[in-house]
Coordinates of N, CA and C in Angstrom, one line a residue:
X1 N -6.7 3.6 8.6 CA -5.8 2.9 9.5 C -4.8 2.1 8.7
X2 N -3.5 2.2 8.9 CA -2.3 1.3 8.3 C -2.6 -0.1 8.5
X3 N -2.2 -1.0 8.0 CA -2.1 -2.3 8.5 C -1.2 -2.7 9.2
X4 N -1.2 -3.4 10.0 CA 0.4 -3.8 11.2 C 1.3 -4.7 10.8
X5 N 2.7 -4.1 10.5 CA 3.4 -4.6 10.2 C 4.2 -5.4 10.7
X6 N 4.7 -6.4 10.5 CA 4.5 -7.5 10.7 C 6.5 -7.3 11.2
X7 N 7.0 -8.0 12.1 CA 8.0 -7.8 12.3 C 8.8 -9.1 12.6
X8 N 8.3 -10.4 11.9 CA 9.2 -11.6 12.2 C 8.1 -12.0 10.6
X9 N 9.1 -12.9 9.7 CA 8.6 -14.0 8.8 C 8.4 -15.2 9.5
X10 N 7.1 -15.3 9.1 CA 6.4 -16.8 9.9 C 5.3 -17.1 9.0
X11 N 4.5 -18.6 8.8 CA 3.6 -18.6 7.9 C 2.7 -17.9 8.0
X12 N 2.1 -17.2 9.0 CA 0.9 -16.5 9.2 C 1.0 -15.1 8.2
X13 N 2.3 -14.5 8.6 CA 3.1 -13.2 8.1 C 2.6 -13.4 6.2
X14 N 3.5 -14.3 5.9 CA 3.2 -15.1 4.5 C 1.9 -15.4 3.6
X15 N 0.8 -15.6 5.0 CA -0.4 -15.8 4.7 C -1.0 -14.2 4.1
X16 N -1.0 -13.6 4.9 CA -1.6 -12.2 5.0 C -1.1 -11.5 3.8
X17 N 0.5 -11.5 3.5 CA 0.9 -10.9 2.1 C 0.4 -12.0 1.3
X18 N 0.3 -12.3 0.8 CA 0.0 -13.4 -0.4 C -1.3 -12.6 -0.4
X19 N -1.9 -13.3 0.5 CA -3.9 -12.8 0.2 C -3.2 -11.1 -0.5
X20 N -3.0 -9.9 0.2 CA -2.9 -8.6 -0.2 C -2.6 -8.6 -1.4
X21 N -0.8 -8.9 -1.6 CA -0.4 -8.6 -2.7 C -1.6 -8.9 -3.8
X22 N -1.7 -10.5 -4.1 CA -2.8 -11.2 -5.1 C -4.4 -10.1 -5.4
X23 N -5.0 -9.5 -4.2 CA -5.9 -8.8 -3.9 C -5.5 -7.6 -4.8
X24 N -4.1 -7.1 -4.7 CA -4.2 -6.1 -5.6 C -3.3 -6.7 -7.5
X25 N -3.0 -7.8 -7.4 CA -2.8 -8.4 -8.9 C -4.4 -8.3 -9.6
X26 N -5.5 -8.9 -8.6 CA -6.5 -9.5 -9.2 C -6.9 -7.9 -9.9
X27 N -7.3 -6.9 -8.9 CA -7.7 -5.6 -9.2 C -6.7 -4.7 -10.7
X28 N -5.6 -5.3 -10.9 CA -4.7 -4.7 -11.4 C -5.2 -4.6 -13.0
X29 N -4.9 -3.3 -13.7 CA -5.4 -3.9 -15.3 C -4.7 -4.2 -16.3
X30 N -3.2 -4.6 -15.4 CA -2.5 -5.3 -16.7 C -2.4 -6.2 -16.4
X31 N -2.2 -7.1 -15.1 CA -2.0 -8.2 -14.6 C -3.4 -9.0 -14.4
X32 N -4.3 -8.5 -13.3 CA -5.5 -8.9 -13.6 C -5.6 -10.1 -14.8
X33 N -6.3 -9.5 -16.0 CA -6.7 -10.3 -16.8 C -5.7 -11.2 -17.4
X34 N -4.5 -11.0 -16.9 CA -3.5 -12.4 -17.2 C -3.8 -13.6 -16.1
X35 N -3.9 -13.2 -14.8 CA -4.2 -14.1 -14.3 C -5.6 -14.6 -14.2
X36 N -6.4 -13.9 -14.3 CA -7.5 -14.5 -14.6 C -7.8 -15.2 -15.2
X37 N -7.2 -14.9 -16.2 CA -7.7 -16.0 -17.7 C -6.3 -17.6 -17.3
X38 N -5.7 -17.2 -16.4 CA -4.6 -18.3 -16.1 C -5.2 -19.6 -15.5
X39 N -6.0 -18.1 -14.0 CA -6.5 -19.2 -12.9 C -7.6 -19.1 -12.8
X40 N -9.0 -18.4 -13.2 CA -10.1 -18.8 -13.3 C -11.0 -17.9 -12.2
X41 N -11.9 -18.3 -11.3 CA -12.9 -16.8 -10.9 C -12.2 -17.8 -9.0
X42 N -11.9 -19.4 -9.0 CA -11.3 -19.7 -7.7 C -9.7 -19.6 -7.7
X43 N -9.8 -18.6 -6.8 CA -8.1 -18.4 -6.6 C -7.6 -19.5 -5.4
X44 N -8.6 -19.9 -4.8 CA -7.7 -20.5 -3.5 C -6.4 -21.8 -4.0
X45 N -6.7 -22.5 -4.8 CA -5.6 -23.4 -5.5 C -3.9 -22.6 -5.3
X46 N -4.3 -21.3 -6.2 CA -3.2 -20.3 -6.6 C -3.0 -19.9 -5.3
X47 N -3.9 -19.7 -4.4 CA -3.0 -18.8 -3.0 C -2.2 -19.9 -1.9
X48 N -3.0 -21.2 -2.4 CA -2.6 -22.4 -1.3 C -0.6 -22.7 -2.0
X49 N -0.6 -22.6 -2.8 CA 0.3 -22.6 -3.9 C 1.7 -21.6 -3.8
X50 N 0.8 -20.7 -3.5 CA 1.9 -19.0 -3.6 C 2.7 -19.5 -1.9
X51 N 1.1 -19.1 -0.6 CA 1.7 -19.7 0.4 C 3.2 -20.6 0.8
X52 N 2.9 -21.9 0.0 CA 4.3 -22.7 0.1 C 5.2 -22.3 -0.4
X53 N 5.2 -21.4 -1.9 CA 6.0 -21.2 -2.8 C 7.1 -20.2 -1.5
X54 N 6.2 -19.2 -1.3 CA 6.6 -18.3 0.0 C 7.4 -18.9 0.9
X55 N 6.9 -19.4 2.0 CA 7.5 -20.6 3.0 C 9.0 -21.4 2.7
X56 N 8.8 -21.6 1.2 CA 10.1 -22.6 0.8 C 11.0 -21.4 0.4
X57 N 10.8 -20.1 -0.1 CA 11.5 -18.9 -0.1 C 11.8 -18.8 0.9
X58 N 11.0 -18.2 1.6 CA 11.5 -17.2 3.2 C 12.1 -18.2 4.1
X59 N 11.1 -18.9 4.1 CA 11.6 -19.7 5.5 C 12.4 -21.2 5.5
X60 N 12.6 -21.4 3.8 CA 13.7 -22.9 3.8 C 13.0 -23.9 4.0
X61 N 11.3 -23.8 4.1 CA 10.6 -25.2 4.7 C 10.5 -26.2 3.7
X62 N 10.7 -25.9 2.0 CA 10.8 -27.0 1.3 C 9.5 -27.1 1.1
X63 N 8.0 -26.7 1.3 CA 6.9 -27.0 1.4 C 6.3 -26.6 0.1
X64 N 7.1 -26.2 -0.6 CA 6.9 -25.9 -2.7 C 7.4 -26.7 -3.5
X65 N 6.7 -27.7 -4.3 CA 7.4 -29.0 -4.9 C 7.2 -28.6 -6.3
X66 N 6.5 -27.1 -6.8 CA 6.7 -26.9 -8.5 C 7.0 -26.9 -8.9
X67 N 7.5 -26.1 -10.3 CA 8.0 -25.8 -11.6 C 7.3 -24.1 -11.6
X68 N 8.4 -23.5 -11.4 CA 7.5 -21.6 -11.4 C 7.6 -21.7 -12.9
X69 N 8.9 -21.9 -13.2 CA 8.9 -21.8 -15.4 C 7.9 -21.8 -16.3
X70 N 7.6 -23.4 -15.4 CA 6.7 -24.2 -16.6 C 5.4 -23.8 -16.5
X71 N 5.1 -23.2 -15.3 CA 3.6 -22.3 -14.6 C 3.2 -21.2 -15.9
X72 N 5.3 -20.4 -15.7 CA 4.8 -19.5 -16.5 C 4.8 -18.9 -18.2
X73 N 5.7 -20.5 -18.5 CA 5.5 -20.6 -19.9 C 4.5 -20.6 -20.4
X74 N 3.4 -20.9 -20.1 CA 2.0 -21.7 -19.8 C 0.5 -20.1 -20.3
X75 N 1.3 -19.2 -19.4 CA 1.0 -17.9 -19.4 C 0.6 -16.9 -20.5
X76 N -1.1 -17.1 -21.6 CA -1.0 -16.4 -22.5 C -0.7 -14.7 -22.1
X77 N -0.2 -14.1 -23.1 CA 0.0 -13.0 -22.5 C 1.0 -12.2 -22.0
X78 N 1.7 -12.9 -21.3 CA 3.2 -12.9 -20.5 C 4.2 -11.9 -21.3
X79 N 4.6 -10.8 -20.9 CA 5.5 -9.9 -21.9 C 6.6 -9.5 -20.5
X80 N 8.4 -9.0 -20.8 CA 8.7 -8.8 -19.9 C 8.8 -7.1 -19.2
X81 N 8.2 -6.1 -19.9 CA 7.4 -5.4 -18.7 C 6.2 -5.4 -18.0
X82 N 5.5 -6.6 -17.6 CA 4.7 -7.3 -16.8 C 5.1 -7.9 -15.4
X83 N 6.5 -8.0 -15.6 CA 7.5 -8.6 -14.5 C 7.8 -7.2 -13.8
X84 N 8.1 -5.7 -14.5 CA 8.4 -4.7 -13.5 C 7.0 -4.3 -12.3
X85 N 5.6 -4.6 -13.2 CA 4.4 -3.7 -12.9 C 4.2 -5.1 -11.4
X86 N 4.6 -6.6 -11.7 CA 4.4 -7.7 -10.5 C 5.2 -7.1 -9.7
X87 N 6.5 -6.4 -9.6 CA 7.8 -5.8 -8.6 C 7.1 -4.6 -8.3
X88 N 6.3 -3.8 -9.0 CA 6.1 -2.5 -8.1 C 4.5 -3.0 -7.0
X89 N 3.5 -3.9 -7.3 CA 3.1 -3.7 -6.5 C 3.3 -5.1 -5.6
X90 N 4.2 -5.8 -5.7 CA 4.9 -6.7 -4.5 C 5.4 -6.0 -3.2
X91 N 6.9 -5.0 -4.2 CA 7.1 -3.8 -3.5 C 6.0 -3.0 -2.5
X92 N 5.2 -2.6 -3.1 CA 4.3 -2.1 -2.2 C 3.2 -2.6 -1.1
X93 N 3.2 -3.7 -1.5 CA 2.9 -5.0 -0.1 C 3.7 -4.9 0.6
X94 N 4.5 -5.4 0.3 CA 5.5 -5.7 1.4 C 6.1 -4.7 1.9
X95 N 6.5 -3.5 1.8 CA 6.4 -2.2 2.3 C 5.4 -2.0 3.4
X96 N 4.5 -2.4 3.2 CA 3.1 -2.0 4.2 C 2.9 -3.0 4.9
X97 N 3.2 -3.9 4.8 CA 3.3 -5.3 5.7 C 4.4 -5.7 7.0
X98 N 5.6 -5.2 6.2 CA 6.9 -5.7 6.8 C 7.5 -4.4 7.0
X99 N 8.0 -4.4 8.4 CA 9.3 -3.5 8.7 C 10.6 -4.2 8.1
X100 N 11.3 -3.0 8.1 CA 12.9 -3.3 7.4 C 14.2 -3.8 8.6
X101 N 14.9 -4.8 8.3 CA 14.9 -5.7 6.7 C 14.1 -6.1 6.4
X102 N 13.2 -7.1 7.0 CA 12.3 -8.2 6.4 C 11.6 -7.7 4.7
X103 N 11.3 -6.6 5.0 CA 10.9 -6.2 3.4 C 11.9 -6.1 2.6
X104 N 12.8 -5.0 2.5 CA 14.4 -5.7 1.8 C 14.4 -7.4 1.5
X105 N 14.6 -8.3 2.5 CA 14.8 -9.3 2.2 C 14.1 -9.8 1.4
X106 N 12.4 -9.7 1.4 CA 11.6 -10.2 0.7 C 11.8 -9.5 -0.8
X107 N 11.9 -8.2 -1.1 CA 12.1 -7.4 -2.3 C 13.1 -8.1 -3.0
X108 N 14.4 -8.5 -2.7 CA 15.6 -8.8 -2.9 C 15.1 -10.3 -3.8
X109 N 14.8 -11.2 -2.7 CA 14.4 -12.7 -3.0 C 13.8 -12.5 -4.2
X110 N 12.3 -11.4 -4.3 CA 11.5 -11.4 -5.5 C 12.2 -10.8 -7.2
X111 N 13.0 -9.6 -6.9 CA 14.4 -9.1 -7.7 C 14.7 -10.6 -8.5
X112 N 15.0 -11.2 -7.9 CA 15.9 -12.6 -8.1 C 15.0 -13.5 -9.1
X113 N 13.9 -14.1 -8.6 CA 12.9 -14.6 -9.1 C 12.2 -14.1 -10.4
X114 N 12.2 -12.8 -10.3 CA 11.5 -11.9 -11.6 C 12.4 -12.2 -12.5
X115 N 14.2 -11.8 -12.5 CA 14.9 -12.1 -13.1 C 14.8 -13.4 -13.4
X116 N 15.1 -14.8 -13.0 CA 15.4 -15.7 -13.2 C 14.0 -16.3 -14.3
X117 N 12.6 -15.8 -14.1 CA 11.9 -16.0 -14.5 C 12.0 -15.2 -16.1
X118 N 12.5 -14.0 -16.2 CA 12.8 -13.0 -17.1 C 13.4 -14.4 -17.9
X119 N 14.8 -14.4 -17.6 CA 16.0 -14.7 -18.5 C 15.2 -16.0 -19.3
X120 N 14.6 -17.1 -17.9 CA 14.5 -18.4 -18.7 C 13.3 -18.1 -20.2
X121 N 12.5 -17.0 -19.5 CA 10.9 -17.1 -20.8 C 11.0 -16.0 -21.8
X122 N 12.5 -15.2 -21.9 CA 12.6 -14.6 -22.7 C 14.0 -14.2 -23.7
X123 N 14.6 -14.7 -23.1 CA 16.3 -14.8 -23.4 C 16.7 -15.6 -24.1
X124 N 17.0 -14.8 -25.5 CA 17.1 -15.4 -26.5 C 18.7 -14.9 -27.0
X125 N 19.7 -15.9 -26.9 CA 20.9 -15.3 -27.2 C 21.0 -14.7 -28.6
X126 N 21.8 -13.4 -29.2 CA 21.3 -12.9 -30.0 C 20.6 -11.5 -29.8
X127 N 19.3 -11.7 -29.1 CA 18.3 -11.0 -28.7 C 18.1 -10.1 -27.5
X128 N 17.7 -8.7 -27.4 CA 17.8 -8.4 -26.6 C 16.3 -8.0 -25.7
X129 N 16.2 -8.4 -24.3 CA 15.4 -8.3 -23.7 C 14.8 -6.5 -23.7
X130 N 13.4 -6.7 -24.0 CA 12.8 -5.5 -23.9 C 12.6 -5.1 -22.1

């Protein structure tokens, strides 16, 4: 049985992808053990976290007061095709979660963020990004 896709952004919507997507990071075997070794065997910190991060994306609530950079400078491990393999299975959450646009929008937003995260922890003028 498919899961029901979700056809308005609202926290709940938010809630549900975060747990999935994360559910298939944790399972993943390139990502996996980056985050594990990041955040440990309790994830709920990291999902209470993603949640807002989400919210202050999608929905403008302001409810994420971070630093994603500094999270992910932080990151042993971190290479930038690790950022395509986070996009393909984001992508595919939110594909199964959300009708279109809402997924577009969400893909788009994350596009942006992979980037922005790319350039700052890897971009070396001079250098070119693998």
């Amino acid at each position: 049985m498919s899961p029901i896709k979700f056809d308005v952004i609202d926290e709940d919507a938010i809630q549900v992808l975060v747990d999935s997507f994360y559910a298939k990071v944790r399972r993943d075997d390139r990502l996996g053990p980056i985050f594990e070794t990041a955040i440990g065997p309790d994830w709920s910190a990291h999902l209470q976290t993603m949640y807002r991060f989400w919210s202050s994306v999608m929905l403008t609530t302001g409810r994420y007061k971070g630093n994603p950079m500094a999270a992910h400078q932080k990151l042993p491990g971190i290479e930038p095709a690790l950022f395509d393999r986070w996009l393909e299975l984001f992508d595919e959450t939110v594909d199964a979660r959300f009708v279109e646009p809402l997924a577009a929008s969400f893909k788009t937003k994350a596009r942006r963020i992979a980037e922005s995260l790319m350039l700052g922890l890897f971009y070396r003028p001079g250098q070119r990004i693998a």
